[in-house]
């Protein structure tokens, strides 16, 4: 088979999932700055999303707010926890709007859908409307978490993924999967190809918080952990390639 035929065959291959949730941290958007938004990094992630959208995959997104404000840190510094968490939710809206702008710059119709109503800047969360957006091949970015304090964006991503009937959650991180210990600090760290929900909870592997893992387990929703820094990683996994860890039953 010629190189052109091989490329054509790869492009025509059916993606492994038809509807997915992409969960990324707010820190993923700040590049090397240490704080805030780094527009070239936001645009790079938007291009990654576009390559998967071009395959016909329906994509939901949840983005954390830690690059702007973290509720737990605010609480630890003496701020009332509920207030701090609401501030963190507003930070996720800012990140969602930045990603929407970058995706629309790539020609992808995108909707930011907030659990906290703010009609001038984004849509309120209405499940049936969000599903219709996905059916129309629009990317849906769910912002403001669940709209409730004491819940993380990991839990929000798992909740929305279940509500949208997603087939998997893709958790984009700085490493290419789940390890038995921190690979940045331990040269002998071992990566799992597959790991169960219960092992993640019992060994405290740090994939997502316990509430999110339990919710995924109870609804049989697999979690794919991969490196967001690896060019083409998101698309490669959808095509059945690449390096990642699958968390499942």
Coordinates of C-alpha atoms in Angstrom, one line a residue:
X1 CA 0.0 0.0 0.0
X2 CA 1.4 3.4 -0.9
X3 CA 2.0 6.2 1.6
X4 CA -0.9 8.2 0.3
X5 CA -3.2 5.1 0.6
X6 CA -2.0 4.5 4.1
X7 CA -2.7 8.1 5.1
X8 CA -6.1 7.9 3.5
X9 CA -7.0 4.7 5.3
X10 CA -5.9 6.3 8.6
X11 CA -8.1 9.3 8.0
X12 CA -11.1 7.2 7.1
X13 CA -10.7 4.9 10.2
X14 CA -13.7 5.2 12.6
X15 CA -12.7 6.9 15.9
X16 CA -12.9 4.7 19.0
X17 CA -15.5 7.0 20.6
X18 CA -18.3 9.1 19.1
X19 CA -18.9 11.4 22.0
X20 CA -16.3 12.3 24.7
X21 CA -15.7 14.6 27.6
X22 CA -12.3 16.4 27.6
X23 CA -11.3 17.5 31.1
X24 CA -8.2 19.7 31.4
X25 CA -6.9 21.7 34.3
X26 CA -6.7 25.5 34.3
X27 CA -3.0 25.2 34.8
X28 CA -2.8 23.6 31.3
X29 CA -3.7 27.0 29.8
X30 CA -1.0 29.0 31.5
X31 CA 2.0 27.5 29.6
X32 CA 5.2 28.5 31.3
X33 CA 3.9 31.7 32.8
X34 CA 3.0 30.3 36.2
X35 CA -0.3 32.2 36.3
X36 CA -3.2 33.3 34.0
X37 CA -3.7 32.5 30.3
X38 CA -1.0 31.9 27.7
X39 CA -2.8 32.6 24.4
X40 CA -0.4 30.4 22.3
X41 CA -1.0 27.5 24.6
X42 CA -4.8 28.0 24.5
X43 CA -4.5 28.0 20.7
X44 CA -2.4 24.8 20.6
X45 CA -5.0 23.0 22.7
X46 CA -7.8 24.3 20.4
X47 CA -5.9 22.9 17.4
X48 CA -5.8 19.5 19.2
X49 CA -9.5 19.6 19.7
X50 CA -10.1 20.6 16.1
X51 CA -8.2 17.5 14.8
X52 CA -10.6 15.3 16.8
X53 CA -13.7 17.4 15.8
X54 CA -12.7 16.9 12.2
X55 CA -13.0 13.2 12.7
X56 CA -16.7 13.7 13.5
X57 CA -16.3 13.2 17.2
X58 CA -18.8 15.1 19.4
X59 CA -16.8 16.9 22.1
X60 CA -17.7 18.3 25.5
X61 CA -15.1 20.1 27.6
X62 CA -14.6 21.1 31.2
X63 CA -11.7 23.3 32.2
X64 CA -10.5 24.0 35.7
X65 CA -9.8 27.4 37.1
X66 CA -6.5 26.9 39.0
X67 CA -4.5 29.2 36.7
X68 CA -6.6 32.1 38.0
X69 CA -8.0 31.1 41.4
X70 CA -8.3 27.9 43.4
X71 CA -11.1 27.7 46.0
X72 CA -9.2 25.4 48.3
X73 CA -6.2 27.6 48.4
X74 CA -8.4 30.7 49.1
X75 CA -10.1 28.7 51.9
X76 CA -6.7 27.6 53.3
X77 CA -5.7 31.3 53.5
X78 CA -8.7 32.2 55.6
X79 CA -11.4 33.0 53.1
X80 CA -14.8 31.5 53.7
X81 CA -15.0 28.2 51.8
X82 CA -18.2 28.8 49.9
X83 CA -17.1 32.3 48.7
X84 CA -13.7 30.9 47.6
X85 CA -15.4 28.1 45.7
X86 CA -17.7 30.5 43.9
X87 CA -14.7 32.6 42.9
X88 CA -13.1 29.4 41.5
X89 CA -16.2 28.7 39.5
X90 CA -16.0 32.2 37.9
X91 CA -12.4 31.5 37.0
X92 CA -13.6 28.5 35.0
X93 CA -16.0 30.7 33.0
X94 CA -13.1 33.0 32.1
X95 CA -11.1 30.0 30.9
X96 CA -14.1 28.6 29.0
X97 CA -14.6 31.9 27.1
X98 CA -10.9 32.0 26.2
X99 CA -11.1 28.4 24.8
X100 CA -14.3 29.3 23.0
X101 CA -12.6 32.2 21.3
X102 CA -9.6 30.0 20.3
X103 CA -11.9 27.2 18.9
X104 CA -14.0 29.7 16.9
X105 CA -10.8 31.0 15.5
X106 CA -10.3 27.5 14.2
X107 CA -13.8 27.6 12.6
X108 CA -15.5 25.4 15.2
X109 CA -18.9 26.5 16.5
X110 CA -18.7 26.5 20.3
X111 CA -21.1 27.1 23.1
X112 CA -20.1 28.0 26.7
X113 CA -22.7 26.6 29.1
X114 CA -22.6 27.8 32.7
X115 CA -24.1 26.2 35.8
X116 CA -24.4 29.7 37.2
X117 CA -26.7 31.9 34.9
X118 CA -24.9 34.8 33.3
X119 CA -26.9 35.4 30.2
X120 CA -24.8 38.2 28.7
X121 CA -21.7 35.9 28.2
X122 CA -22.9 32.3 28.0
X123 CA -25.9 30.0 28.0
X124 CA -27.5 28.5 31.2
X125 CA -27.2 24.8 31.6
X126 CA -30.2 23.0 30.1
X127 CA -29.5 19.4 29.4
X128 CA -31.7 18.9 26.3
X129 CA -30.3 22.1 24.7
X130 CA -26.7 21.0 25.3
X131 CA -27.4 17.6 23.8
X132 CA -28.8 19.3 20.7
X133 CA -25.7 21.4 20.4
X134 CA -23.6 18.2 20.4
X135 CA -25.8 16.6 17.8
X136 CA -25.2 19.7 15.6
X137 CA -21.4 19.1 16.0
X138 CA -20.9 22.1 18.2
X139 CA -18.3 21.8 21.0
X140 CA -19.9 22.4 24.4
X141 CA -17.7 23.9 27.2
X142 CA -19.3 23.4 30.6
X143 CA -18.3 26.1 33.0
X144 CA -18.8 27.1 36.6
X145 CA -18.5 23.4 37.8
X146 CA -21.8 22.0 39.1
X147 CA -22.9 25.4 40.3
X148 CA -22.3 24.2 43.9
X149 CA -19.4 24.8 46.4
X150 CA -17.5 21.8 47.7
X151 CA -17.5 20.1 44.3
X152 CA -14.4 20.0 42.0
X153 CA -14.3 20.4 38.3
X154 CA -13.4 16.7 38.1
X155 CA -16.8 15.9 39.6
X156 CA -18.4 18.4 37.3
X157 CA -16.8 16.8 34.3
X158 CA -17.9 13.3 35.3
X159 CA -21.5 14.5 36.1
X160 CA -21.8 16.3 32.7
X161 CA -20.2 13.4 30.9
X162 CA -22.9 11.1 32.3
X163 CA -25.7 13.6 31.5
X164 CA -24.5 14.0 27.9
X165 CA -24.1 10.2 27.5
X166 CA -20.4 10.5 26.7
X167 CA -18.6 7.3 26.0
X168 CA -15.4 8.3 27.9
X169 CA -13.7 11.0 29.8
X170 CA -10.3 12.1 28.5
X171 CA -8.2 13.6 31.3
X172 CA -5.4 15.7 29.8
X173 CA -2.4 16.0 32.1
X174 CA 1.3 16.7 31.9
X175 CA 2.2 12.9 32.0
X176 CA 1.2 10.1 29.6
X177 CA -0.9 8.2 32.0
X178 CA -1.3 7.0 35.6
X179 CA 1.8 6.0 37.5
X180 CA 2.3 4.2 40.8
X181 CA 4.2 7.2 42.1
X182 CA 5.1 10.7 40.8
X183 CA 7.3 10.1 37.7
X184 CA 8.7 13.6 38.0
X185 CA 10.3 12.7 41.4
X186 CA 10.9 8.9 41.0
X187 CA 12.8 7.4 38.1
X188 CA 11.5 3.9 38.9
X189 CA 7.8 5.0 38.6
X190 CA 5.7 2.5 36.7
X191 CA 2.9 3.5 34.3
X192 CA -0.3 1.5 34.3
X193 CA -1.8 0.6 30.9
X194 CA -5.1 -0.3 32.7
X195 CA -6.2 0.3 36.2
X196 CA -9.5 -0.3 38.0
X197 CA -11.6 2.4 39.7
X198 CA -11.2 0.6 43.0
X199 CA -7.4 0.5 42.7
X200 CA -7.3 4.3 41.9
X201 CA -9.3 4.9 45.1
X202 CA -7.5 2.4 47.4
X203 CA -4.0 3.4 46.2
X204 CA -4.9 7.1 46.0
X205 CA -3.4 7.4 42.5
X206 CA -4.5 11.0 42.1
X207 CA -6.3 10.6 38.7
X208 CA -9.3 12.6 39.9
X209 CA -10.9 13.2 43.3
X210 CA -12.7 10.4 45.0
X211 CA -16.2 11.7 44.2
X212 CA -15.5 11.8 40.5
X213 CA -14.0 8.3 40.4
X214 CA -16.9 6.9 42.4
X215 CA -19.4 8.5 40.0
X216 CA -17.6 7.2 37.0
X217 CA -17.4 3.7 38.5
X218 CA -21.1 3.6 39.4
X219 CA -22.0 4.6 35.8
X220 CA -19.3 2.4 34.1
X221 CA -17.7 5.4 32.4
X222 CA -14.1 4.8 31.4
X223 CA -11.4 7.5 32.1
X224 CA -8.6 7.9 29.6
X225 CA -5.5 9.7 31.1
X226 CA -3.1 11.0 28.5
X227 CA -0.5 13.8 28.0
X228 CA -1.9 17.0 26.7
X229 CA 1.7 18.1 25.9
X230 CA 2.1 15.3 23.4
X231 CA 1.2 16.7 19.9
X232 CA -1.6 14.7 18.3
X233 CA -2.1 12.7 21.5
X234 CA -5.9 13.3 21.7
X235 CA -6.5 12.3 18.1
X236 CA -4.1 9.3 18.3
X237 CA -6.0 7.8 21.2
X238 CA -9.3 8.2 19.4
X239 CA -7.7 6.3 16.5
X240 CA -6.6 3.5 18.9
X241 CA -3.0 4.6 19.1
X242 CA -0.7 6.4 21.5
X243 CA 0.3 6.0 25.1
X244 CA -2.3 6.4 27.9
X245 CA -3.9 4.7 30.9
X246 CA -7.4 3.5 30.9
X247 CA -9.3 3.6 34.2
X248 CA -12.3 1.2 34.1
X249 CA -14.0 -1.5 36.0

